[in-house]
CSV table of N, CA and C in Angstrom, one decimal:
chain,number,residue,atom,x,y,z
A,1,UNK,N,14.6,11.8,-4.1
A,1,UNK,CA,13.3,11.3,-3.8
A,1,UNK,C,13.5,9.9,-3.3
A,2,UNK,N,12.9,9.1,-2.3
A,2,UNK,CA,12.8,7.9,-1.7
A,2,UNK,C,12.7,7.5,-2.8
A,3,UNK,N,12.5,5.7,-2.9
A,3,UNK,CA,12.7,4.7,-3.4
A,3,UNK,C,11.1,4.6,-3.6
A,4,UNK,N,10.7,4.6,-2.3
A,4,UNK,CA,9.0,4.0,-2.0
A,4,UNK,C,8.5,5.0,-2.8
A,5,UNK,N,8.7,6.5,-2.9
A,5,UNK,CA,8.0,7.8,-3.8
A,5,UNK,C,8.3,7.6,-4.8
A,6,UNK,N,9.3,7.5,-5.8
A,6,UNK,CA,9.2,7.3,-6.6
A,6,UNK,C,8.6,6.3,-7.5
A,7,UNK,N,8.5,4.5,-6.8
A,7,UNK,CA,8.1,3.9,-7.1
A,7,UNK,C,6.5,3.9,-7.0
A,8,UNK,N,5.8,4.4,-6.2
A,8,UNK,CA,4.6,4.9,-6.0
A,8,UNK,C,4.0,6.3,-6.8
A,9,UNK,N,4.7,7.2,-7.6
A,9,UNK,CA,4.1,8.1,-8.3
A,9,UNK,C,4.6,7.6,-9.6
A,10,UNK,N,5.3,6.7,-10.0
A,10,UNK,CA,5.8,6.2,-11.5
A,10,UNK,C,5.0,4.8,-11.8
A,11,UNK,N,4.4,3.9,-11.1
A,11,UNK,CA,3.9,2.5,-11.2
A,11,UNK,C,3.2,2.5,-10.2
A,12,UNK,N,2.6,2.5,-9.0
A,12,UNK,CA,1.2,2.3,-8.5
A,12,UNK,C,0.0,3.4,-8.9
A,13,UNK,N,0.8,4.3,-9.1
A,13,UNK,CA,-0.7,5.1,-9.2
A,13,UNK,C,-0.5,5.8,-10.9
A,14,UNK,N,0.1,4.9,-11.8
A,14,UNK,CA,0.1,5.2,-13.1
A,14,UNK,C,-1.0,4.1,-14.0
A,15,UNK,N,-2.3,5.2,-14.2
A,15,UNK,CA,-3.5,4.7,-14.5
A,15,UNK,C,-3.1,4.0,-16.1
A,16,UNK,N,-2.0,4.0,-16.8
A,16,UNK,CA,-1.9,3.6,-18.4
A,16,UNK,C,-1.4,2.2,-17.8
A,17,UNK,N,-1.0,1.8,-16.9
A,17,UNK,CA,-0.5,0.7,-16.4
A,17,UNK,C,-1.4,0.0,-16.0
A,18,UNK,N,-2.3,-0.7,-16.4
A,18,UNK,CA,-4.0,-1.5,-16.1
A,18,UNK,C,-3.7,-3.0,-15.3
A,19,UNK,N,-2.7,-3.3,-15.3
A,19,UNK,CA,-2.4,-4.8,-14.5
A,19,UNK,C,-1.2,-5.1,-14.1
A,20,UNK,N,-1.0,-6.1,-13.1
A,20,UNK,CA,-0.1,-6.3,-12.7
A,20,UNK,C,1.1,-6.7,-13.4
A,21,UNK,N,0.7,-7.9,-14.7
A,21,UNK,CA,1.6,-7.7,-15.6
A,21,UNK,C,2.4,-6.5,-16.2
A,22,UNK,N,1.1,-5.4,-16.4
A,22,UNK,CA,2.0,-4.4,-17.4
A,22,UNK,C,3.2,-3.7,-16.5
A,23,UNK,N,2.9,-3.4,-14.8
A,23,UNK,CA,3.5,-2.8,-13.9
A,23,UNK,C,4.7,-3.7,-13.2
A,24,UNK,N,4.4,-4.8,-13.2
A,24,UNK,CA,6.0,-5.6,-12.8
A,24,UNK,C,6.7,-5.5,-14.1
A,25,UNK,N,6.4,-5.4,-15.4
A,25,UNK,CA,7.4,-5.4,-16.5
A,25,UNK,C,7.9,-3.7,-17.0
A,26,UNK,N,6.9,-3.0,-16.5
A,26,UNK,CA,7.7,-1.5,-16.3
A,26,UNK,C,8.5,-1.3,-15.0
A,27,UNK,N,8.3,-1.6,-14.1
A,27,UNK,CA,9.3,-1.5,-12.5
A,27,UNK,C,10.3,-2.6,-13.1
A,28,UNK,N,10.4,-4.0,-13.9
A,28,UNK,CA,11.5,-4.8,-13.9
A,28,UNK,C,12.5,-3.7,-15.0
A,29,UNK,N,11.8,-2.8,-16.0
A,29,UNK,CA,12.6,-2.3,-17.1
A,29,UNK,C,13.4,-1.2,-16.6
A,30,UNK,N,13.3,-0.6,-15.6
A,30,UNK,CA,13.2,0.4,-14.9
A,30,UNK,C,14.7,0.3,-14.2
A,31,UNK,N,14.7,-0.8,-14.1
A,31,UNK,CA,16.0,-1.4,-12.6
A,31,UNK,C,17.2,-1.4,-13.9
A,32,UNK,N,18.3,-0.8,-12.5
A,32,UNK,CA,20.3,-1.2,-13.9
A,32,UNK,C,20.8,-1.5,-12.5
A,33,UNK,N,21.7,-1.7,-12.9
A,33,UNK,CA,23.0,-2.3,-12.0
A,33,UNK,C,22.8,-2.7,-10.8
A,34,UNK,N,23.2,-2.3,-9.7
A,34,UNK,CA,22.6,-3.3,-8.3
A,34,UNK,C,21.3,-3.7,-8.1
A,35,UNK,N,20.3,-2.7,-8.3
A,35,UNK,CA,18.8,-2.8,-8.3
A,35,UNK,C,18.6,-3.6,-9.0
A,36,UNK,N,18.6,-4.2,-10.2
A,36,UNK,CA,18.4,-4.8,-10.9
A,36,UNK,C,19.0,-6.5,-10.4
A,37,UNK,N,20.1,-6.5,-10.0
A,37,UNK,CA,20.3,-7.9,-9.6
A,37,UNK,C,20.1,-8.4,-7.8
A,38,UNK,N,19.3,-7.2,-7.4
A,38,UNK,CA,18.3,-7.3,-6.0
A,38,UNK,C,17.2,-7.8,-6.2
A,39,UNK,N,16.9,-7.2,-7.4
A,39,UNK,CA,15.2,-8.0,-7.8
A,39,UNK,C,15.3,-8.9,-8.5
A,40,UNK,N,16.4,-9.3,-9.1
A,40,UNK,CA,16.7,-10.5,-9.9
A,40,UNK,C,16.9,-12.1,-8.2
A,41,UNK,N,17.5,-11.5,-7.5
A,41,UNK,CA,17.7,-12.3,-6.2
A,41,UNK,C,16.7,-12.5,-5.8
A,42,UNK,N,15.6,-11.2,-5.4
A,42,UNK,CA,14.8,-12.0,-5.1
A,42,UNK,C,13.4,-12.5,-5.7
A,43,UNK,N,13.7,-12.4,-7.3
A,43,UNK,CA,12.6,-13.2,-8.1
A,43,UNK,C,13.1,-14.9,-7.3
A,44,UNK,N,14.3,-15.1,-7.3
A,44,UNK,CA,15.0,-16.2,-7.9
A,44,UNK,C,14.3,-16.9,-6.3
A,45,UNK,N,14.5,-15.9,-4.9
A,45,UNK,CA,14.5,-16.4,-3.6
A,45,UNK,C,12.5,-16.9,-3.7
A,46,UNK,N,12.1,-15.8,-4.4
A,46,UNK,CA,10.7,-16.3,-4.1
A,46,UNK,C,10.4,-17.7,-4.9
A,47,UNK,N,10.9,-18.0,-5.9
A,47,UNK,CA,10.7,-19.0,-6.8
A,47,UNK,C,10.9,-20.2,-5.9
A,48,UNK,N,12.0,-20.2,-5.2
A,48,UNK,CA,12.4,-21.4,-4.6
A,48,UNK,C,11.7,-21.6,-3.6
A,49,UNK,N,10.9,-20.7,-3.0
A,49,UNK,CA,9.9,-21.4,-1.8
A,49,UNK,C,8.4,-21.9,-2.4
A,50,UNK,N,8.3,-21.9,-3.5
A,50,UNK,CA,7.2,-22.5,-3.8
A,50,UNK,C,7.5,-23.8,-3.5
C-alpha cells in the first residue's frame, strides 16, 4: 500500500484522533529507521525557517 494510503486511512480519517496534536504524535510514533530521521530532518528544516 502507498505511503499517502496508508497514512490517510490510519491518521486523517481516524475519528479517535480529535486534533492535530493527538495525530502528529501518532504519525511521529508510527515512523522507525529512515522514516523516522526524514521527519526528524524535516521537523529540524521547518524550525529553522521560522
Amino acid at each position: 500500500m502507498p505511503f499517502h494510503d496508508t497514512f490517510h486511512s490510519l491518521i486523517h480519517t481516524n475519528i479517535t484522533l480529535s486534533n492535530i496534536q493527538q495525530r502528529s504524535h501518532y504519525f511521529k510514533s508510527s515512523l522507525v529507521g529512515e522514516a523516522a530521521k526524514a521527519n526528524a530532518n524535516a521537523w529540524s528544516m521547518l524550525k529553522e525557517r521560522r
